[in-house]
Amino acid sequence: MPAIKIAPSFLTADLGRLAEEVRAVEAAGADVLHLDVMDGHFVPPISFGAIVVKAIDKITDLPLDVHLMIEHPERQIEAFAKAGGDTLDVHVEACDDLPGILARIKALGCRAGVGLNPETAISAIEGVLEEIDQVLVMGVNPGWGGQSLIPETLPKLRELRELLDERGLNPDIEIDGGVKVHNAAECAAAGANVLVAGSVVFNDKASVADNMRELREALASNEPSA
Ligand code: DX5
Ligand code: ZN
């Protein structure tokens, strides 16, 4: 199994102490920061935009995975690239010209990610798999942190991993939403190599450091021994 990356998401973090929350996940060994941008149209809530992404970019060297839950992402990708986004994830449901926007993301010097909502089939991206650096598979309906993993996500991850293997392709597969200590290893075994970790890391039950450790231990204890 490839090394699994953990990508904390900040929707349930204490945003009044955002810089401290970023430092806490950095110190706890986060691999990537997952930044959830919501526009109030593609999903009901509004979260934050490029100004906040830029502020986070200033205080960290970790790669920024910018999850654009927005309509008309083609109008915004340049701003998020300039703000310091490393991977820009657009949703297939929001793109009229997916190949065109993926090409533009790459021309801006970013990695091109594509998000799939729970009800969106993998066939929606089959024609552009070669152009994708990361497939973001939603494990919940987008909009809010703290939801439960939709069980159909696991077979979907397996189907995607098989399809990519058949084609000899190896983009990142990121599972976003519903990752918990008890299902993290299952998500990885199903084919995800990047786990978004929101409320499992930022909650009032334990510290960020303890939560990250517990998640890593759950992953490690399920790794097949060599
Ligand atoms: C949901 C966001 C997710 C979410 C993950 O719309 O895209 O990134 O914050 O949160 P948890 O891990 O709590 O499901
Ligand atoms: Zn997300």
PDB file of C-alpha atoms and ligand atoms in Angstrom:
ATOM      1  CA  MET A   1       0.000   0.000   0.000  1.00  0.00           C
ATOM      2  CA  PRO A   2       1.416   3.461  -0.812  1.00  0.00           C
ATOM      3  CA  ALA A   3       2.219   5.886   2.029  1.00  0.00           C
ATOM      4  CA  ILE A   4      -1.028   7.426   3.158  1.00  0.00           C
ATOM      5  CA  LYS A   5      -1.165  11.208   3.385  1.00  0.00           C
ATOM      6  CA  ILE A   6      -3.280  13.028   5.923  1.00  0.00           C
ATOM      7  CA  ALA A   7      -4.833  16.310   4.820  1.00  0.00           C
ATOM      8  CA  PRO A   8      -6.454  18.218   7.692  1.00  0.00           C
ATOM      9  CA  SER A   9      -9.483  20.341   6.812  1.00  0.00           C
ATOM     10  CA  PHE A  10     -10.334  23.369   8.932  1.00  0.00           C
ATOM     11  CA  LEU A  11     -14.134  23.624   8.836  1.00  0.00           C
ATOM     12  CA  THR A  12     -14.437  22.490  12.461  1.00  0.00           C
ATOM     13  CA  ALA A  13     -11.203  24.155  13.595  1.00  0.00           C
ATOM     14  CA  ASP A  14     -11.198  27.267  15.772  1.00  0.00           C
ATOM     15  CA  LEU A  15     -10.961  29.805  12.968  1.00  0.00           C
ATOM     16  CA  GLY A  16     -10.302  32.615  15.403  1.00  0.00           C
ATOM     17  CA  ARG A  17      -6.994  30.848  16.074  1.00  0.00           C
ATOM     18  CA  LEU A  18      -6.368  29.703  12.521  1.00  0.00           C
ATOM     19  CA  ALA A  19      -2.602  30.238  12.555  1.00  0.00           C
ATOM     20  CA  GLU A  20      -2.278  28.179  15.744  1.00  0.00           C
ATOM     21  CA  GLU A  21      -4.464  25.431  14.284  1.00  0.00           C
ATOM     22  CA  VAL A  22      -2.242  25.340  11.178  1.00  0.00           C
ATOM     23  CA  ARG A  23       0.882  25.083  13.353  1.00  0.00           C
ATOM     24  CA  ALA A  24      -0.713  22.331  15.421  1.00  0.00           C
ATOM     25  CA  VAL A  25      -1.404  20.076  12.435  1.00  0.00           C
ATOM     26  CA  GLU A  26       2.027  20.860  10.995  1.00  0.00           C
ATOM     27  CA  ALA A  27       3.668  19.827  14.242  1.00  0.00           C
ATOM     28  CA  ALA A  28       1.517  16.689  14.307  1.00  0.00           C
ATOM     29  CA  GLY A  29       2.789  15.624  10.889  1.00  0.00           C
ATOM     30  CA  ALA A  30       0.105  16.714   8.424  1.00  0.00           C
ATOM     31  CA  ASP A  31       1.187  16.109   4.826  1.00  0.00           C
ATOM     32  CA  VAL A  32      -1.128  18.550   3.069  1.00  0.00           C
ATOM     33  CA  LEU A  33      -3.608  21.236   4.157  1.00  0.00           C
ATOM     34  CA  HIS A  34      -7.085  20.816   2.691  1.00  0.00           C
ATOM     35  CA  LEU A  35      -8.839  24.172   2.289  1.00  0.00           C
ATOM     36  CA  ASP A  36     -12.605  24.063   1.736  1.00  0.00           C
ATOM     37  CA  VAL A  37     -13.845  26.945  -0.388  1.00  0.00           C
ATOM     38  CA  MET A  38     -17.659  27.230  -0.539  1.00  0.00           C
ATOM     39  CA  ASP A  39     -19.617  29.825  -2.469  1.00  0.00           C
ATOM     40  CA  GLY A  40     -23.182  29.578  -1.145  1.00  0.00           C
ATOM     41  CA  HIS A  41     -24.363  28.305  -4.561  1.00  0.00           C
ATOM     42  CA  PHE A  42     -22.682  24.990  -5.333  1.00  0.00           C
ATOM     43  CA  VAL A  43     -23.198  24.230  -1.650  1.00  0.00           C
ATOM     44  CA  PRO A  44     -25.390  26.243   0.729  1.00  0.00           C
ATOM     45  CA  PRO A  45     -22.695  27.605   3.082  1.00  0.00           C
ATOM     46  CA  ILE A  46     -20.103  30.253   2.320  1.00  0.00           C
ATOM     47  CA  SER A  47     -16.724  29.520   3.883  1.00  0.00           C
ATOM     48  CA  PHE A  48     -13.727  31.567   2.730  1.00  0.00           C
ATOM     49  CA  GLY A  49     -11.958  32.579  -0.428  1.00  0.00           C
ATOM     50  CA  ALA A  50      -8.584  33.365  -1.953  1.00  0.00           C
ATOM     51  CA  ILE A  51      -7.683  36.028   0.628  1.00  0.00           C
ATOM     52  CA  VAL A  52      -7.725  33.443   3.398  1.00  0.00           C
ATOM     53  CA  VAL A  53      -5.881  30.882   1.250  1.00  0.00           C
ATOM     54  CA  LYS A  54      -3.154  33.479   0.723  1.00  0.00           C
ATOM     55  CA  ALA A  55      -2.960  34.175   4.444  1.00  0.00           C
ATOM     56  CA  ILE A  56      -2.510  30.453   5.149  1.00  0.00           C
ATOM     57  CA  ASP A  57       0.095  30.139   2.410  1.00  0.00           C
ATOM     58  CA  LYS A  58       2.139  32.831   4.151  1.00  0.00           C
ATOM     59  CA  ILE A  59       2.395  30.879   7.381  1.00  0.00           C
ATOM     60  CA  THR A  60       3.088  27.348   6.123  1.00  0.00           C
ATOM     61  CA  ASP A  61       5.320  25.462   3.727  1.00  0.00           C
ATOM     62  CA  LEU A  62       2.896  22.550   3.464  1.00  0.00           C
ATOM     63  CA  PRO A  63       1.196  22.045   0.095  1.00  0.00           C
ATOM     64  CA  LEU A  64      -2.266  23.575  -0.126  1.00  0.00           C
ATOM     65  CA  ASP A  65      -5.055  21.430  -1.557  1.00  0.00           C
ATOM     66  CA  VAL A  66      -7.800  23.899  -2.459  1.00  0.00           C
ATOM     67  CA  HIS A  67     -11.198  22.240  -2.705  1.00  0.00           C
ATOM     68  CA  LEU A  68     -13.365  24.524  -4.815  1.00  0.00           C
ATOM     69  CA  MET A  69     -17.005  23.807  -3.975  1.00  0.00           C
ATOM     70  CA  ILE A  70     -18.051  26.631  -6.235  1.00  0.00           C
ATOM     71  CA  GLU A  71     -19.971  27.252  -9.424  1.00  0.00           C
ATOM     72  CA  HIS A  72     -18.078  28.643 -12.418  1.00  0.00           C
ATOM     73  CA  PRO A  73     -14.674  27.568 -11.068  1.00  0.00           C
ATOM     74  CA  GLU A  74     -13.151  28.768 -14.363  1.00  0.00           C
ATOM     75  CA  ARG A  75     -13.674  32.338 -13.149  1.00  0.00           C
ATOM     76  CA  GLN A  76     -11.744  31.761  -9.933  1.00  0.00           C
ATOM     77  CA  ILE A  77      -8.855  29.390 -10.571  1.00  0.00           C
ATOM     78  CA  GLU A  78      -6.366  32.123 -11.384  1.00  0.00           C
ATOM     79  CA  ALA A  79      -7.049  33.863  -8.068  1.00  0.00           C
ATOM     80  CA  PHE A  80      -6.556  30.618  -6.125  1.00  0.00           C
ATOM     81  CA  ALA A  81      -3.381  29.780  -8.044  1.00  0.00           C
ATOM     82  CA  LYS A  82      -1.992  33.253  -7.239  1.00  0.00           C
ATOM     83  CA  ALA A  83      -3.044  32.830  -3.603  1.00  0.00           C
ATOM     84  CA  GLY A  84      -0.707  29.847  -3.288  1.00  0.00           C
ATOM     85  CA  GLY A  85      -2.885  26.845  -4.077  1.00  0.00           C
ATOM     86  CA  ASP A  86      -0.797  23.814  -5.090  1.00  0.00           C
ATOM     87  CA  THR A  87      -3.658  21.510  -6.083  1.00  0.00           C
ATOM     88  CA  LEU A  88      -6.917  23.052  -7.284  1.00  0.00           C
ATOM     89  CA  ASP A  89      -9.855  20.645  -7.071  1.00  0.00           C
ATOM     90  CA  VAL A  90     -12.826  21.615  -9.230  1.00  0.00           C
ATOM     91  CA  HIS A  91     -16.077  19.669  -9.134  1.00  0.00           C
ATOM     92  CA  VAL A  92     -17.041  17.830 -12.296  1.00  0.00           C
ATOM     93  CA  GLU A  93     -20.669  18.804 -11.587  1.00  0.00           C
ATOM     94  CA  ALA A  94     -19.704  22.497 -11.839  1.00  0.00           C
ATOM     95  CA  CYS A  95     -17.642  22.335 -15.042  1.00  0.00           C
ATOM     96  CA  ASP A  96     -19.036  22.881 -18.545  1.00  0.00           C
ATOM     97  CA  ASP A  97     -15.633  22.265 -20.095  1.00  0.00           C
ATOM     98  CA  LEU A  98     -13.701  19.945 -17.789  1.00  0.00           C
ATOM     99  CA  PRO A  99     -10.741  19.271 -20.142  1.00  0.00           C
ATOM    100  CA  GLY A 100     -10.389  23.009 -20.730  1.00  0.00           C
ATOM    101  CA  ILE A 101     -10.328  23.914 -17.058  1.00  0.00           C
ATOM    102  CA  LEU A 102      -7.869  21.118 -16.215  1.00  0.00           C
ATOM    103  CA  ALA A 103      -5.529  22.442 -18.908  1.00  0.00           C
ATOM    104  CA  ARG A 104      -5.841  25.962 -17.499  1.00  0.00           C
ATOM    105  CA  ILE A 105      -5.124  24.787 -13.941  1.00  0.00           C
ATOM    106  CA  LYS A 106      -1.930  23.137 -15.159  1.00  0.00           C
ATOM    107  CA  ALA A 107      -0.956  26.155 -17.244  1.00  0.00           C
ATOM    108  CA  LEU A 108      -1.168  28.157 -14.002  1.00  0.00           C
ATOM    109  CA  GLY A 109       1.431  25.814 -12.497  1.00  0.00           C
ATOM    110  CA  CYS A 110      -0.951  23.885 -10.224  1.00  0.00           C
ATOM    111  CA  ARG A 111      -1.919  20.245  -9.954  1.00  0.00           C
ATOM    112  CA  ALA A 112      -5.355  19.534 -11.372  1.00  0.00           C
ATOM    113  CA  GLY A 113      -7.863  17.824  -9.082  1.00  0.00           C
ATOM    114  CA  VAL A 114     -11.426  16.786  -9.860  1.00  0.00           C
ATOM    115  CA  GLY A 115     -14.110  16.276  -7.223  1.00  0.00           C
ATOM    116  CA  LEU A 116     -16.999  13.830  -7.488  1.00  0.00           C
ATOM    117  CA  ASN A 117     -20.115  14.216  -5.366  1.00  0.00           C
ATOM    118  CA  PRO A 118     -21.533  11.006  -3.852  1.00  0.00           C
ATOM    119  CA  GLU A 119     -24.167  10.637  -6.570  1.00  0.00           C
ATOM    120  CA  THR A 120     -21.745  11.292  -9.421  1.00  0.00           C
ATOM    121  CA  ALA A 121     -20.463   8.169 -11.141  1.00  0.00           C
ATOM    122  CA  ILE A 122     -16.823   7.595 -11.986  1.00  0.00           C
ATOM    123  CA  SER A 123     -17.830   7.462 -15.658  1.00  0.00           C
ATOM    124  CA  ALA A 124     -18.132  11.280 -15.484  1.00  0.00           C
ATOM    125  CA  ILE A 125     -14.321  11.563 -15.513  1.00  0.00           C
ATOM    126  CA  GLU A 126     -13.374   8.476 -17.515  1.00  0.00           C
ATOM    127  CA  GLY A 127     -12.568  10.512 -20.598  1.00  0.00           C
ATOM    128  CA  VAL A 128     -10.124  12.827 -18.834  1.00  0.00           C
ATOM    129  CA  LEU A 129      -8.347  10.485 -16.409  1.00  0.00           C
ATOM    130  CA  GLU A 130      -4.995  11.064 -18.116  1.00  0.00           C
ATOM    131  CA  GLU A 131      -5.239  14.781 -17.354  1.00  0.00           C
ATOM    132  CA  ILE A 132      -6.026  14.452 -13.639  1.00  0.00           C
ATOM    133  CA  ASP A 133      -3.450  14.711 -10.840  1.00  0.00           C
ATOM    134  CA  GLN A 134      -5.928  13.978  -8.055  1.00  0.00           C
ATOM    135  CA  VAL A 135      -9.437  12.530  -7.894  1.00  0.00           C
ATOM    136  CA  LEU A 136     -11.341  13.827  -4.875  1.00  0.00           C
ATOM    137  CA  VAL A 137     -14.065  11.352  -3.942  1.00  0.00           C
ATOM    138  CA  MET A 138     -16.654  12.883  -1.643  1.00  0.00           C
ATOM    139  CA  GLY A 139     -17.572  10.563   1.196  1.00  0.00           C
ATOM    140  CA  VAL A 140     -20.429  12.847   2.269  1.00  0.00           C
ATOM    141  CA  ASN A 141     -22.611  15.413   0.555  1.00  0.00           C
ATOM    142  CA  PRO A 142     -20.429  18.507   0.413  1.00  0.00           C
ATOM    143  CA  GLY A 143     -21.132  21.543   2.563  1.00  0.00           C
ATOM    144  CA  TRP A 144     -20.441  20.585   6.148  1.00  0.00           C
ATOM    145  CA  GLY A 145     -17.822  18.875   8.246  1.00  0.00           C
ATOM    146  CA  GLY A 146     -18.654  16.236  10.826  1.00  0.00           C
ATOM    147  CA  GLN A 147     -20.958  13.996   8.759  1.00  0.00           C
ATOM    148  CA  SER A 148     -20.864  10.189   8.569  1.00  0.00           C
ATOM    149  CA  LEU A 149     -19.210   8.381   5.677  1.00  0.00           C
ATOM    150  CA  ILE A 150     -21.715   7.249   3.055  1.00  0.00           C
ATOM    151  CA  PRO A 151     -21.060   3.463   2.836  1.00  0.00           C
ATOM    152  CA  GLU A 152     -21.219   3.354  -0.988  1.00  0.00           C
ATOM    153  CA  THR A 153     -18.016   5.411  -1.007  1.00  0.00           C
ATOM    154  CA  LEU A 154     -15.860   2.357  -0.290  1.00  0.00           C
ATOM    155  CA  PRO A 155     -16.885   0.352  -3.387  1.00  0.00           C
ATOM    156  CA  LYS A 156     -16.565   3.566  -5.394  1.00  0.00           C
ATOM    157  CA  LEU A 157     -12.953   3.961  -4.237  1.00  0.00           C
ATOM    158  CA  ARG A 158     -12.241   0.345  -5.184  1.00  0.00           C
ATOM    159  CA  GLU A 159     -13.819   0.803  -8.618  1.00  0.00           C
ATOM    160  CA  LEU A 160     -11.741   3.936  -9.223  1.00  0.00           C
ATOM    161  CA  ARG A 161      -8.491   2.291  -8.106  1.00  0.00           C
ATOM    162  CA  GLU A 162      -9.172  -0.689 -10.393  1.00  0.00           C
ATOM    163  CA  LEU A 163      -9.925   1.549 -13.355  1.00  0.00           C
ATOM    164  CA  LEU A 164      -6.728   3.567 -12.787  1.00  0.00           C
ATOM    165  CA  ASP A 165      -4.692   0.364 -12.446  1.00  0.00           C
ATOM    166  CA  GLU A 166      -6.165  -0.970 -15.692  1.00  0.00           C
ATOM    167  CA  ARG A 167      -5.142   2.234 -17.442  1.00  0.00           C
ATOM    168  CA  GLY A 168      -1.718   2.316 -15.791  1.00  0.00           C
ATOM    169  CA  LEU A 169      -2.447   5.694 -14.183  1.00  0.00           C
ATOM    170  CA  ASN A 170      -1.562   6.820 -10.684  1.00  0.00           C
ATOM    171  CA  PRO A 171      -3.152  10.130  -9.693  1.00  0.00           C
ATOM    172  CA  ASP A 172      -3.797  10.666  -6.009  1.00  0.00           C
ATOM    173  CA  ILE A 173      -7.133   9.364  -4.790  1.00  0.00           C
ATOM    174  CA  GLU A 174      -8.387  11.597  -2.010  1.00  0.00           C
ATOM    175  CA  ILE A 175     -11.310  10.637   0.171  1.00  0.00           C
ATOM    176  CA  ASP A 176     -13.043  13.724   1.535  1.00  0.00           C
ATOM    177  CA  GLY A 177     -15.693  13.634   4.225  1.00  0.00           C
ATOM    178  CA  GLY A 178     -16.568  11.151   6.916  1.00  0.00           C
ATOM    179  CA  VAL A 179     -13.071   9.822   7.607  1.00  0.00           C
ATOM    180  CA  LYS A 180     -12.898   8.621  11.218  1.00  0.00           C
ATOM    181  CA  VAL A 181     -10.438   6.581  13.244  1.00  0.00           C
ATOM    182  CA  HIS A 182     -12.561   3.439  12.773  1.00  0.00           C
ATOM    183  CA  ASN A 183     -12.819   3.650   8.960  1.00  0.00           C
ATOM    184  CA  ALA A 184      -9.504   5.279   7.943  1.00  0.00           C
ATOM    185  CA  ALA A 185      -7.710   1.998   7.265  1.00  0.00           C
ATOM    186  CA  GLU A 186     -10.690   0.724   5.281  1.00  0.00           C
ATOM    187  CA  CYS A 187     -10.624   3.858   3.109  1.00  0.00           C
ATOM    188  CA  ALA A 188      -6.915   3.326   2.473  1.00  0.00           C
ATOM    189  CA  ALA A 189      -7.384  -0.362   1.708  1.00  0.00           C
ATOM    190  CA  ALA A 190     -10.139   0.561  -0.755  1.00  0.00           C
ATOM    191  CA  GLY A 191      -7.682   2.689  -2.703  1.00  0.00           C
ATOM    192  CA  ALA A 192      -7.496   6.169  -1.185  1.00  0.00           C
ATOM    193  CA  ASN A 193      -3.962   7.454  -0.576  1.00  0.00           C
ATOM    194  CA  VAL A 194      -4.921  10.928   0.696  1.00  0.00           C
ATOM    195  CA  LEU A 195      -7.341  11.143   3.609  1.00  0.00           C
ATOM    196  CA  VAL A 196      -9.026  14.440   4.383  1.00  0.00           C
ATOM    197  CA  ALA A 197      -9.336  14.693   8.129  1.00  0.00           C
ATOM    198  CA  GLY A 198     -11.687  17.369   9.426  1.00  0.00           C
ATOM    199  CA  SER A 199     -13.670  16.734  12.579  1.00  0.00           C
ATOM    200  CA  VAL A 200     -11.571  13.660  13.371  1.00  0.00           C
ATOM    201  CA  VAL A 201      -8.673  16.060  13.973  1.00  0.00           C
ATOM    202  CA  PHE A 202     -10.459  19.243  15.076  1.00  0.00           C
ATOM    203  CA  ASN A 203     -12.945  18.379  17.808  1.00  0.00           C
ATOM    204  CA  ASP A 204     -13.442  19.124  21.469  1.00  0.00           C
ATOM    205  CA  LYS A 205     -12.735  15.553  22.593  1.00  0.00           C
ATOM    206  CA  ALA A 206      -8.948  15.652  22.382  1.00  0.00           C
ATOM    207  CA  SER A 207      -6.046  17.767  21.172  1.00  0.00           C
ATOM    208  CA  VAL A 208      -5.017  17.987  17.537  1.00  0.00           C
ATOM    209  CA  ALA A 209      -1.799  16.159  18.393  1.00  0.00           C
ATOM    210  CA  ASP A 210      -3.616  13.268  20.098  1.00  0.00           C
ATOM    211  CA  ASN A 211      -6.214  13.027  17.337  1.00  0.00           C
ATOM    212  CA  MET A 212      -3.577  12.956  14.598  1.00  0.00           C
ATOM    213  CA  ARG A 213      -1.621  10.299  16.506  1.00  0.00           C
ATOM    214  CA  GLU A 214      -4.710   8.135  16.901  1.00  0.00           C
ATOM    215  CA  LEU A 215      -5.462   8.407  13.188  1.00  0.00           C
ATOM    216  CA  ARG A 216      -1.890   7.485  12.207  1.00  0.00           C
ATOM    217  CA  GLU A 217      -1.946   4.536  14.610  1.00  0.00           C
ATOM    218  CA  ALA A 218      -5.215   3.284  13.153  1.00  0.00           C
ATOM    219  CA  LEU A 219      -3.641   3.411   9.694  1.00  0.00           C
ATOM    220  CA  ALA A 220      -0.365   1.809  10.768  1.00  0.00           C
ATOM    221  CA  SER A 221      -1.953  -1.045  12.688  1.00  0.00           C
ATOM    222  CA  ASN A 222      -3.848  -2.061   9.566  1.00  0.00           C
ATOM    223  CA  GLU A 223      -0.933  -1.939   7.153  1.00  0.00           C
ATOM    224  CA  PRO A 224      -0.192  -5.365   5.764  1.00  0.00           C
ATOM    225  CA  SER A 225       3.124  -6.554   7.134  1.00  0.00           C
ATOM    226  CA  ALA A 226       5.827  -7.007   4.495  1.00  0.00           C
TER     227      ALA A 226
HETATM  228  C1  DX5 B   1     -17.210  18.877   3.167  1.00  0.00           C
HETATM  229  C2  DX5 B   1     -15.745  19.260   2.989  1.00  0.00           C
HETATM  230  C3  DX5 B   1     -14.855  18.345   3.744  1.00  0.00           C
HETATM  231  C4  DX5 B   1     -15.134  18.324   5.223  1.00  0.00           C
HETATM  232  C5  DX5 B   1     -14.468  17.169   5.899  1.00  0.00           C
HETATM  233  O1  DX5 B   1     -17.981  19.653   2.355  1.00  0.00           O
HETATM  234  O2  DX5 B   1     -15.375  19.210   1.647  1.00  0.00           O
HETATM  235  O3  DX5 B   1     -13.500  18.640   3.472  1.00  0.00           O
HETATM  236  O4  DX5 B   1     -14.721  19.484   5.852  1.00  0.00           O
HETATM  237  O5  DX5 B   1     -14.871  17.164   7.222  1.00  0.00           O
HETATM  238  P1  DX5 B   1     -15.040  15.788   8.024  1.00  0.00           P
HETATM  239  O6  DX5 B   1     -13.694  15.133   7.978  1.00  0.00           O
HETATM  240  O7  DX5 B   1     -15.419  16.245   9.379  1.00  0.00           O
HETATM  241  O8  DX5 B   1     -16.107  14.999   7.334  1.00  0.00           O
HETATM  242 ZN    ZN B   2     -13.150  19.248   1.207  1.00  0.00          ZN
END
